[in-house]
PDB file of N, CA and C in Angstrom:
ATOM      1  N   UNK A   1     104.181 142.722  82.766  1.00  0.00           N
ATOM      2  CA  UNK A   1     102.965 141.937  82.837  1.00  0.00           C
ATOM      3  C   UNK A   1     102.832 141.036  81.600  1.00  0.00           C
ATOM      4  N   UNK A   2     103.196 141.549  80.457  1.00  0.00           N
ATOM      5  CA  UNK A   2     103.138 140.757  79.217  1.00  0.00           C
ATOM      6  C   UNK A   2     104.134 139.602  79.285  1.00  0.00           C
ATOM      7  N   UNK A   3     105.266 139.856  79.911  1.00  0.00           N
ATOM      8  CA  UNK A   3     106.285 138.818  80.070  1.00  0.00           C
ATOM      9  C   UNK A   3     105.736 137.642  80.867  1.00  0.00           C
ATOM     10  N   UNK A   4     105.014 137.924  81.950  1.00  0.00           N
ATOM     11  CA  UNK A   4     104.464 136.874  82.800  1.00  0.00           C
ATOM     12  C   UNK A   4     103.330 136.118  82.099  1.00  0.00           C
ATOM     13  N   UNK A   5     102.573 136.828  81.302  1.00  0.00           N
ATOM     14  CA  UNK A   5     101.497 136.189  80.542  1.00  0.00           C
ATOM     15  C   UNK A   5     102.067 135.193  79.531  1.00  0.00           C
ATOM     16  N   UNK A   6     103.125 135.581  78.851  1.00  0.00           N
ATOM     17  CA  UNK A   6     103.774 134.691  77.885  1.00  0.00           C
ATOM     18  C   UNK A   6     104.376 133.480  78.588  1.00  0.00           C
ATOM     19  N   UNK A   7     104.975 133.702  79.736  1.00  0.00           N
ATOM     20  CA  UNK A   7     105.566 132.609  80.507  1.00  0.00           C
ATOM     21  C   UNK A   7     104.485 131.638  80.980  1.00  0.00           C
ATOM     22  N   UNK A   8     103.351 132.167  81.407  1.00  0.00           N
ATOM     23  CA  UNK A   8     102.245 131.314  81.847  1.00  0.00           C
ATOM     24  C   UNK A   8     101.723 130.466  80.682  1.00  0.00           C
ATOM     25  N   UNK A   9     101.598 131.049  79.510  1.00  0.00           N
ATOM     26  CA  UNK A   9     101.149 130.308  78.333  1.00  0.00           C
ATOM     27  C   UNK A   9     102.150 129.216  77.955  1.00  0.00           C
ATOM     28  N   UNK A  10     103.423 129.514  78.066  1.00  0.00           N
ATOM     29  CA  UNK A  10     104.456 128.524  77.764  1.00  0.00           C
ATOM     30  C   UNK A  10     104.390 127.354  78.740  1.00  0.00           C
ATOM     31  N   UNK A  11     104.193 127.659  80.010  1.00  0.00           N
ATOM     32  CA  UNK A  11     104.101 126.605  81.016  1.00  0.00           C
ATOM     33  C   UNK A  11     102.842 125.761  80.837  1.00  0.00           C
ATOM     34  N   UNK A  12     101.735 126.383  80.431  1.00  0.00           N
ATOM     35  CA  UNK A  12     100.514 125.626  80.158  1.00  0.00           C
ATOM     36  C   UNK A  12     100.734 124.631  79.028  1.00  0.00           C
ATOM     37  N   UNK A  13     101.416 125.086  77.971  1.00  0.00           N
ATOM     38  CA  UNK A  13     101.710 124.192  76.849  1.00  0.00           C
ATOM     39  C   UNK A  13     102.597 123.038  77.292  1.00  0.00           C
ATOM     40  N   UNK A  14     103.548 123.339  78.154  1.00  0.00           N
ATOM     41  CA  UNK A  14     104.457 122.308  78.651  1.00  0.00           C
ATOM     42  C   UNK A  14     103.714 121.253  79.471  1.00  0.00           C
ATOM     43  N   UNK A  15     102.809 121.690  80.336  1.00  0.00           N
ATOM     44  CA  UNK A  15     102.034 120.751  81.150  1.00  0.00           C
ATOM     45  C   UNK A  15     101.100 119.926  80.264  1.00  0.00           C
ATOM     46  N   UNK A  16     100.467 120.558  79.276  1.00  0.00           N
ATOM     47  CA  UNK A  16      99.607 119.816  78.344  1.00  0.00           C
ATOM     48  C   UNK A  16     100.413 118.748  77.624  1.00  0.00           C
ATOM     49  N   UNK A  17     101.633 119.090  77.230  1.00  0.00           N
ATOM     50  CA  UNK A  17     102.502 118.122  76.583  1.00  0.00           C
ATOM     51  C   UNK A  17     102.873 116.973  77.506  1.00  0.00           C
ATOM     52  N   UNK A  18     103.085 117.265  78.770  1.00  0.00           N
ATOM     53  CA  UNK A  18     103.420 116.216  79.734  1.00  0.00           C
ATOM     54  C   UNK A  18     102.237 115.276  79.969  1.00  0.00           C
ATOM     55  N   UNK A  19     101.039 115.821  79.997  1.00  0.00           N
ATOM     56  CA  UNK A  19      99.858 114.972  80.193  1.00  0.00           C
ATOM     57  C   UNK A  19      99.657 114.067  78.987  1.00  0.00           C
ATOM     58  N   UNK A  20      99.881 114.594  77.790  1.00  0.00           N
ATOM     59  CA  UNK A  20      99.680 113.823  76.565  1.00  0.00           C
ATOM     60  C   UNK A  20     100.825 112.873  76.254  1.00  0.00           C
ATOM     61  N   UNK A  21     101.961 113.067  76.893  1.00  0.00           N
ATOM     62  CA  UNK A  21     103.154 112.264  76.612  1.00  0.00           C
ATOM     63  C   UNK A  21     102.960 110.815  77.047  1.00  0.00           C
ATOM     64  N   UNK A  22     103.613 109.917  76.326  1.00  0.00           N
ATOM     65  CA  UNK A  22     103.585 108.503  76.686  1.00  0.00           C
ATOM     66  C   UNK A  22     104.414 108.286  77.946  1.00  0.00           C
ATOM     67  N   UNK A  23     103.781 107.696  78.957  1.00  0.00           N
ATOM     68  CA  UNK A  23     104.472 107.316  80.189  1.00  0.00           C
ATOM     69  C   UNK A  23     103.679 106.183  80.807  1.00  0.00           C
ATOM     70  N   UNK A  24     104.243 105.533  81.787  1.00  0.00           N
ATOM     71  CA  UNK A  24     103.486 104.430  82.387  1.00  0.00           C
ATOM     72  C   UNK A  24     102.265 104.980  83.118  1.00  0.00           C
ATOM     73  N   UNK A  25     101.291 104.135  83.273  1.00  0.00           N
ATOM     74  CA  UNK A  25      99.981 104.563  83.785  1.00  0.00           C
ATOM     75  C   UNK A  25     100.049 105.125  85.196  1.00  0.00           C
ATOM     76  N   UNK A  26     100.860 104.532  86.038  1.00  0.00           N
ATOM     77  CA  UNK A  26     100.963 105.004  87.419  1.00  0.00           C
ATOM     78  C   UNK A  26     101.559 106.413  87.457  1.00  0.00           C
ATOM     79  N   UNK A  27     102.586 106.652  86.675  1.00  0.00           N
ATOM     80  CA  UNK A  27     103.200 107.979  86.629  1.00  0.00           C
ATOM     81  C   UNK A  27     102.217 109.014  86.101  1.00  0.00           C
ATOM     82  N   UNK A  28     101.431 108.644  85.110  1.00  0.00           N
ATOM     83  CA  UNK A  28     100.441 109.571  84.556  1.00  0.00           C
ATOM     84  C   UNK A  28      99.361 109.875  85.590  1.00  0.00           C
ATOM     85  N   UNK A  29      98.906 108.862  86.315  1.00  0.00           N
ATOM     86  CA  UNK A  29      97.910 109.099  87.360  1.00  0.00           C
ATOM     87  C   UNK A  29      98.463 109.998  88.461  1.00  0.00           C
ATOM     88  N   UNK A  30      99.711 109.771  88.851  1.00  0.00           N
ATOM     89  CA  UNK A  30     100.337 110.615  89.869  1.00  0.00           C
ATOM     90  C   UNK A  30     100.474 112.052  89.386  1.00  0.00           C
ATOM     91  N   UNK A  31     100.841 112.224  88.114  1.00  0.00           N
ATOM     92  CA  UNK A  31     100.980 113.571  87.558  1.00  0.00           C
ATOM     93  C   UNK A  31      99.636 114.293  87.552  1.00  0.00           C
ATOM     94  N   UNK A  32      98.585 113.597  87.139  1.00  0.00           N
ATOM     95  CA  UNK A  32      97.245 114.188  87.129  1.00  0.00           C
ATOM     96  C   UNK A  32      96.832 114.556  88.554  1.00  0.00           C
ATOM     97  N   UNK A  33      97.135 113.698  89.508  1.00  0.00           N
ATOM     98  CA  UNK A  33      96.807 113.968  90.903  1.00  0.00           C
ATOM     99  C   UNK A  33      97.524 115.211  91.409  1.00  0.00           C
ATOM    100  N   UNK A  34      98.786 115.348  91.068  1.00  0.00           N
ATOM    101  CA  UNK A  34      99.561 116.512  91.508  1.00  0.00           C
ATOM    102  C   UNK A  34      99.009 117.796  90.890  1.00  0.00           C
ATOM    103  N   UNK A  35      98.679 117.754  89.609  1.00  0.00           N
ATOM    104  CA  UNK A  35      98.121 118.937  88.940  1.00  0.00           C
ATOM    105  C   UNK A  35      96.816 119.355  89.620  1.00  0.00           C
ATOM    106  N   UNK A  36      95.993 118.377  89.959  1.00  0.00           N
ATOM    107  CA  UNK A  36      94.734 118.699  90.626  1.00  0.00           C
ATOM    108  C   UNK A  36      94.958 119.224  92.039  1.00  0.00           C
ATOM    109  N   UNK A  37      95.889 118.645  92.752  1.00  0.00           N
ATOM    110  CA  UNK A  37      96.167 119.113  94.118  1.00  0.00           C
ATOM    111  C   UNK A  37      96.724 120.532  94.132  1.00  0.00           C
ATOM    112  N   UNK A  38      97.389 120.914  93.050  1.00  0.00           N
ATOM    113  CA  UNK A  38      97.882 122.290  92.937  1.00  0.00           C
ATOM    114  C   UNK A  38      96.764 123.268  92.574  1.00  0.00           C
ATOM    115  N   UNK A  39      95.588 122.728  92.286  1.00  0.00           N
ATOM    116  CA  UNK A  39      94.457 123.586  91.940  1.00  0.00           C
ATOM    117  C   UNK A  39      94.454 124.015  90.490  1.00  0.00           C
ATOM    118  N   UNK A  40      95.148 123.284  89.637  1.00  0.00           N
ATOM    119  CA  UNK A  40      95.255 123.653  88.231  1.00  0.00           C
ATOM    120  C   UNK A  40      94.484 122.719  87.305  1.00  0.00           C
ATOM    121  N   UNK A  41      93.724 121.812  87.867  1.00  0.00           N
ATOM    122  CA  UNK A  41      93.005 120.831  87.063  1.00  0.00           C
ATOM    123  C   UNK A  41      92.030 121.452  86.087  1.00  0.00           C
ATOM    124  N   UNK A  42      91.436 122.588  86.458  1.00  0.00           N
ATOM    125  CA  UNK A  42      90.474 123.248  85.579  1.00  0.00           C
ATOM    126  C   UNK A  42      91.131 123.755  84.295  1.00  0.00           C
ATOM    127  N   UNK A  43      92.418 124.015  84.340  1.00  0.00           N
ATOM    128  CA  UNK A  43      93.142 124.498  83.159  1.00  0.00           C
ATOM    129  C   UNK A  43      93.349 123.405  82.122  1.00  0.00           C
ATOM    130  N   UNK A  44      93.313 122.153  82.574  1.00  0.00           N
ATOM    131  CA  UNK A  44      93.667 121.025  81.704  1.00  0.00           C
ATOM    132  C   UNK A  44      92.582 119.954  81.694  1.00  0.00           C
ATOM    133  N   UNK A  45      91.328 120.359  81.802  1.00  0.00           N
ATOM    134  CA  UNK A  45      90.222 119.406  81.904  1.00  0.00           C
ATOM    135  C   UNK A  45      90.172 118.435  80.729  1.00  0.00           C
ATOM    136  N   UNK A  46      90.311 118.940  79.527  1.00  0.00           N
ATOM    137  CA  UNK A  46      90.225 118.086  78.337  1.00  0.00           C
ATOM    138  C   UNK A  46      91.354 117.076  78.303  1.00  0.00           C
ATOM    139  N   UNK A  47      92.564 117.510  78.551  1.00  0.00           N
ATOM    140  CA  UNK A  47      93.716 116.617  78.520  1.00  0.00           C
ATOM    141  C   UNK A  47      93.612 115.545  79.610  1.00  0.00           C
ATOM    142  N   UNK A  48      93.172 115.953  80.797  1.00  0.00           N
ATOM    143  CA  UNK A  48      93.020 115.005  81.900  1.00  0.00           C
ATOM    144  C   UNK A  48      91.937 113.986  81.567  1.00  0.00           C
ATOM    145  N   UNK A  49      90.822 114.450  81.022  1.00  0.00           N
ATOM    146  CA  UNK A  49      89.726 113.543  80.663  1.00  0.00           C
ATOM    147  C   UNK A  49      90.186 112.539  79.612  1.00  0.00           C
ATOM    148  N   UNK A  50      90.945 112.993  78.612  1.00  0.00           N
ATOM    149  CA  UNK A  50      91.455 112.083  77.576  1.00  0.00           C
ATOM    150  C   UNK A  50      92.425 111.062  78.150  1.00  0.00           C
ATOM    151  N   UNK A  51      93.321 111.515  79.025  1.00  0.00           N
ATOM    152  CA  UNK A  51      94.294 110.604  79.632  1.00  0.00           C
ATOM    153  C   UNK A  51      93.591 109.563  80.504  1.00  0.00           C
ATOM    154  N   UNK A  52      92.627 109.999  81.289  1.00  0.00           N
ATOM    155  CA  UNK A  52      91.902 109.064  82.144  1.00  0.00           C
ATOM    156  C   UNK A  52      91.044 108.109  81.320  1.00  0.00           C
ATOM    157  N   UNK A  53      90.521 108.585  80.216  1.00  0.00           N
ATOM    158  CA  UNK A  53      89.738 107.716  79.338  1.00  0.00           C
ATOM    159  C   UNK A  53      90.595 106.597  78.764  1.00  0.00           C
ATOM    160  N   UNK A  54      91.814 106.925  78.362  1.00  0.00           N
ATOM    161  CA  UNK A  54      92.698 105.884  77.830  1.00  0.00           C
ATOM    162  C   UNK A  54      93.106 104.899  78.925  1.00  0.00           C
ATOM    163  N   UNK A  55      93.302 105.377  80.151  1.00  0.00           N
ATOM    164  CA  UNK A  55      93.622 104.484  81.266  1.00  0.00           C
ATOM    165  C   UNK A  55      92.411 103.615  81.603  1.00  0.00           C
ATOM    166  N   UNK A  56      91.230 104.190  81.560  1.00  0.00           N
ATOM    167  CA  UNK A  56      89.996 103.451  81.843  1.00  0.00           C
ATOM    168  C   UNK A  56      89.788 102.329  80.826  1.00  0.00           C
ATOM    169  N   UNK A  57      90.071 102.610  79.567  1.00  0.00           N
ATOM    170  CA  UNK A  57      89.872 101.614  78.509  1.00  0.00           C
ATOM    171  C   UNK A  57      90.953 100.544  78.484  1.00  0.00           C
ATOM    172  N   UNK A  58      92.087 100.793  79.112  1.00  0.00           N
ATOM    173  CA  UNK A  58      93.192  99.837  79.145  1.00  0.00           C
ATOM    174  C   UNK A  58      93.095  99.016  80.434  1.00  0.00           C
ATOM    175  N   UNK A  59      92.318  97.947  80.388  1.00  0.00           N
ATOM    176  CA  UNK A  59      92.107  97.127  81.589  1.00  0.00           C
ATOM    177  C   UNK A  59      93.177  96.059  81.756  1.00  0.00           C
ATOM    178  N   UNK A  60      94.057  95.908  80.798  1.00  0.00           N
ATOM    179  CA  UNK A  60      95.078  94.857  80.821  1.00  0.00           C
ATOM    180  C   UNK A  60      96.396  95.310  81.457  1.00  0.00           C
ATOM    181  N   UNK A  61      96.466  96.531  81.932  1.00  0.00           N
ATOM    182  CA  UNK A  61      97.714  97.084  82.449  1.00  0.00           C
ATOM    183  C   UNK A  61      98.089  96.406  83.771  1.00  0.00           C
ATOM    184  N   UNK A  62      99.166  95.647  83.765  1.00  0.00           N
ATOM    185  CA  UNK A  62      99.592  94.887  84.942  1.00  0.00           C
ATOM    186  C   UNK A  62     100.014  95.808  86.092  1.00  0.00           C
ATOM    187  N   UNK A  63     100.560  96.977  85.770  1.00  0.00           N
ATOM    188  CA  UNK A  63     100.979  97.911  86.819  1.00  0.00           C
ATOM    189  C   UNK A  63      99.795  98.363  87.660  1.00  0.00           C
ATOM    190  N   UNK A  64      98.630  98.478  87.034  1.00  0.00           N
ATOM    191  CA  UNK A  64      97.454  98.960  87.747  1.00  0.00           C
ATOM    192  C   UNK A  64      96.710  97.852  88.473  1.00  0.00           C
ATOM    193  N   UNK A  65      97.111  96.614  88.273  1.00  0.00           N
ATOM    194  CA  UNK A  65      96.417  95.498  88.907  1.00  0.00           C
ATOM    195  C   UNK A  65      97.176  94.928  90.097  1.00  0.00           C
ATOM    196  N   UNK A  66      98.487  95.092  90.132  1.00  0.00           N
ATOM    197  CA  UNK A  66      99.312  94.458  91.158  1.00  0.00           C
ATOM    198  C   UNK A  66      99.621  95.344  92.362  1.00  0.00           C
ATOM    199  N   UNK A  67      99.436  96.621  92.239  1.00  0.00           N
ATOM    200  CA  UNK A  67      99.848  97.563  93.273  1.00  0.00           C
ATOM    201  C   UNK A  67      98.615  98.219  93.895  1.00  0.00           C
ATOM    202  N   UNK A  68      98.447  98.067  95.193  1.00  0.00           N
ATOM    203  CA  UNK A  68      97.280  98.624  95.873  1.00  0.00           C
ATOM    204  C   UNK A  68      97.229 100.142  95.749  1.00  0.00           C
ATOM    205  N   UNK A  69      98.380 100.791  95.853  1.00  0.00           N
ATOM    206  CA  UNK A  69      98.436 102.249  95.699  1.00  0.00           C
ATOM    207  C   UNK A  69      97.934 102.659  94.322  1.00  0.00           C
ATOM    208  N   UNK A  70      98.389 101.984  93.282  1.00  0.00           N
ATOM    209  CA  UNK A  70      97.987 102.321  91.911  1.00  0.00           C
ATOM    210  C   UNK A  70      96.503 102.058  91.701  1.00  0.00           C
ATOM    211  N   UNK A  71      96.005 100.954  92.254  1.00  0.00           N
ATOM    212  CA  UNK A  71      94.583 100.629  92.114  1.00  0.00           C
ATOM    213  C   UNK A  71      93.729 101.685  92.799  1.00  0.00           C
ATOM    214  N   UNK A  72      94.117 102.090  93.992  1.00  0.00           N
ATOM    215  CA  UNK A  72      93.327 103.076  94.725  1.00  0.00           C
ATOM    216  C   UNK A  72      93.389 104.454  94.063  1.00  0.00           C
ATOM    217  N   UNK A  73      94.549 104.829  93.555  1.00  0.00           N
ATOM    218  CA  UNK A  73      94.682 106.110  92.864  1.00  0.00           C
ATOM    219  C   UNK A  73      93.849 106.115  91.588  1.00  0.00           C
ATOM    220  N   UNK A  74      93.906 105.025  90.838  1.00  0.00           N
ATOM    221  CA  UNK A  74      93.102 104.903  89.612  1.00  0.00           C
ATOM    222  C   UNK A  74      91.616 104.973  89.952  1.00  0.00           C
ATOM    223  N   UNK A  75      91.204 104.237  90.964  1.00  0.00           N
ATOM    224  CA  UNK A  75      89.806 104.231  91.382  1.00  0.00           C
ATOM    225  C   UNK A  75      89.334 105.637  91.747  1.00  0.00           C
ATOM    226  N   UNK A  76      90.098 106.321  92.582  1.00  0.00           N
ATOM    227  CA  UNK A  76      89.698 107.653  93.046  1.00  0.00           C
ATOM    228  C   UNK A  76      89.609 108.656  91.905  1.00  0.00           C
ATOM    229  N   UNK A  77      90.627 108.690  91.052  1.00  0.00           N
ATOM    230  CA  UNK A  77      90.628 109.661  89.960  1.00  0.00           C
ATOM    231  C   UNK A  77      89.525 109.379  88.943  1.00  0.00           C
ATOM    232  N   UNK A  78      89.319 108.108  88.618  1.00  0.00           N
ATOM    233  CA  UNK A  78      88.265 107.789  87.661  1.00  0.00           C
ATOM    234  C   UNK A  78      86.887 108.117  88.230  1.00  0.00           C
ATOM    235  N   UNK A  79      86.648 107.780  89.486  1.00  0.00           N
ATOM    236  CA  UNK A  79      85.368 108.114  90.110  1.00  0.00           C
ATOM    237  C   UNK A  79      85.181 109.629  90.206  1.00  0.00           C
ATOM    238  N   UNK A  80      86.245 110.319  90.528  1.00  0.00           N
ATOM    239  CA  UNK A  80      86.205 111.763  90.675  1.00  0.00           C
ATOM    240  C   UNK A  80      85.824 112.440  89.365  1.00  0.00           C
ATOM    241  N   UNK A  81      86.198 111.839  88.247  1.00  0.00           N
ATOM    242  CA  UNK A  81      85.917 112.428  86.932  1.00  0.00           C
ATOM    243  C   UNK A  81      84.711 111.794  86.252  1.00  0.00           C
ATOM    244  N   UNK A  82      83.910 111.063  87.006  1.00  0.00           N
ATOM    245  CA  UNK A  82      82.633 110.595  86.506  1.00  0.00           C
ATOM    246  C   UNK A  82      82.645 109.285  85.740  1.00  0.00           C
ATOM    247  N   UNK A  83      83.736 108.553  85.776  1.00  0.00           N
ATOM    248  CA  UNK A  83      83.783 107.261  85.111  1.00  0.00           C
ATOM    249  C   UNK A  83      83.079 106.231  85.989  1.00  0.00           C
ATOM    250  N   UNK A  84      82.335 105.344  85.360  1.00  0.00           N
ATOM    251  CA  UNK A  84      81.624 104.308  86.088  1.00  0.00           C
ATOM    252  C   UNK A  84      82.562 103.111  86.273  1.00  0.00           C
ATOM    253  N   UNK A  85      83.078 102.961  87.476  1.00  0.00           N
ATOM    254  CA  UNK A  85      84.014 101.892  87.776  1.00  0.00           C
ATOM    255  C   UNK A  85      83.509 101.156  89.010  1.00  0.00           C
ATOM    256  N   UNK A  86      83.523  99.842  88.933  1.00  0.00           N
ATOM    257  CA  UNK A  86      82.967  99.065  90.041  1.00  0.00           C
ATOM    258  C   UNK A  86      83.895  99.101  91.250  1.00  0.00           C
ATOM    259  N   UNK A  87      83.326  98.838  92.379  1.00  0.00           N
ATOM    260  CA  UNK A  87      84.085  98.838  93.619  1.00  0.00           C
ATOM    261  C   UNK A  87      84.958  97.629  93.696  1.00  0.00           C
TER     262      UNK A  87
END
């Protein structure tokens, strides 16, 4: 049982590192979406909020403006986490 607890803590650290890691905005949004769909979003609320805040403040990102999928994913995740974003 202690072995599994240590492994779970190691995996949590790894996921936190992946959320905080530099990557393009679309990949980060997809990663956050996958973590939430797995039902693990509550474990990483602070990291997700920080990542989404940086994406919200970066309005110049061309990847998020040219792709309908990226725009819709950004819109949904930001609205879901309480960010005020216009329609």
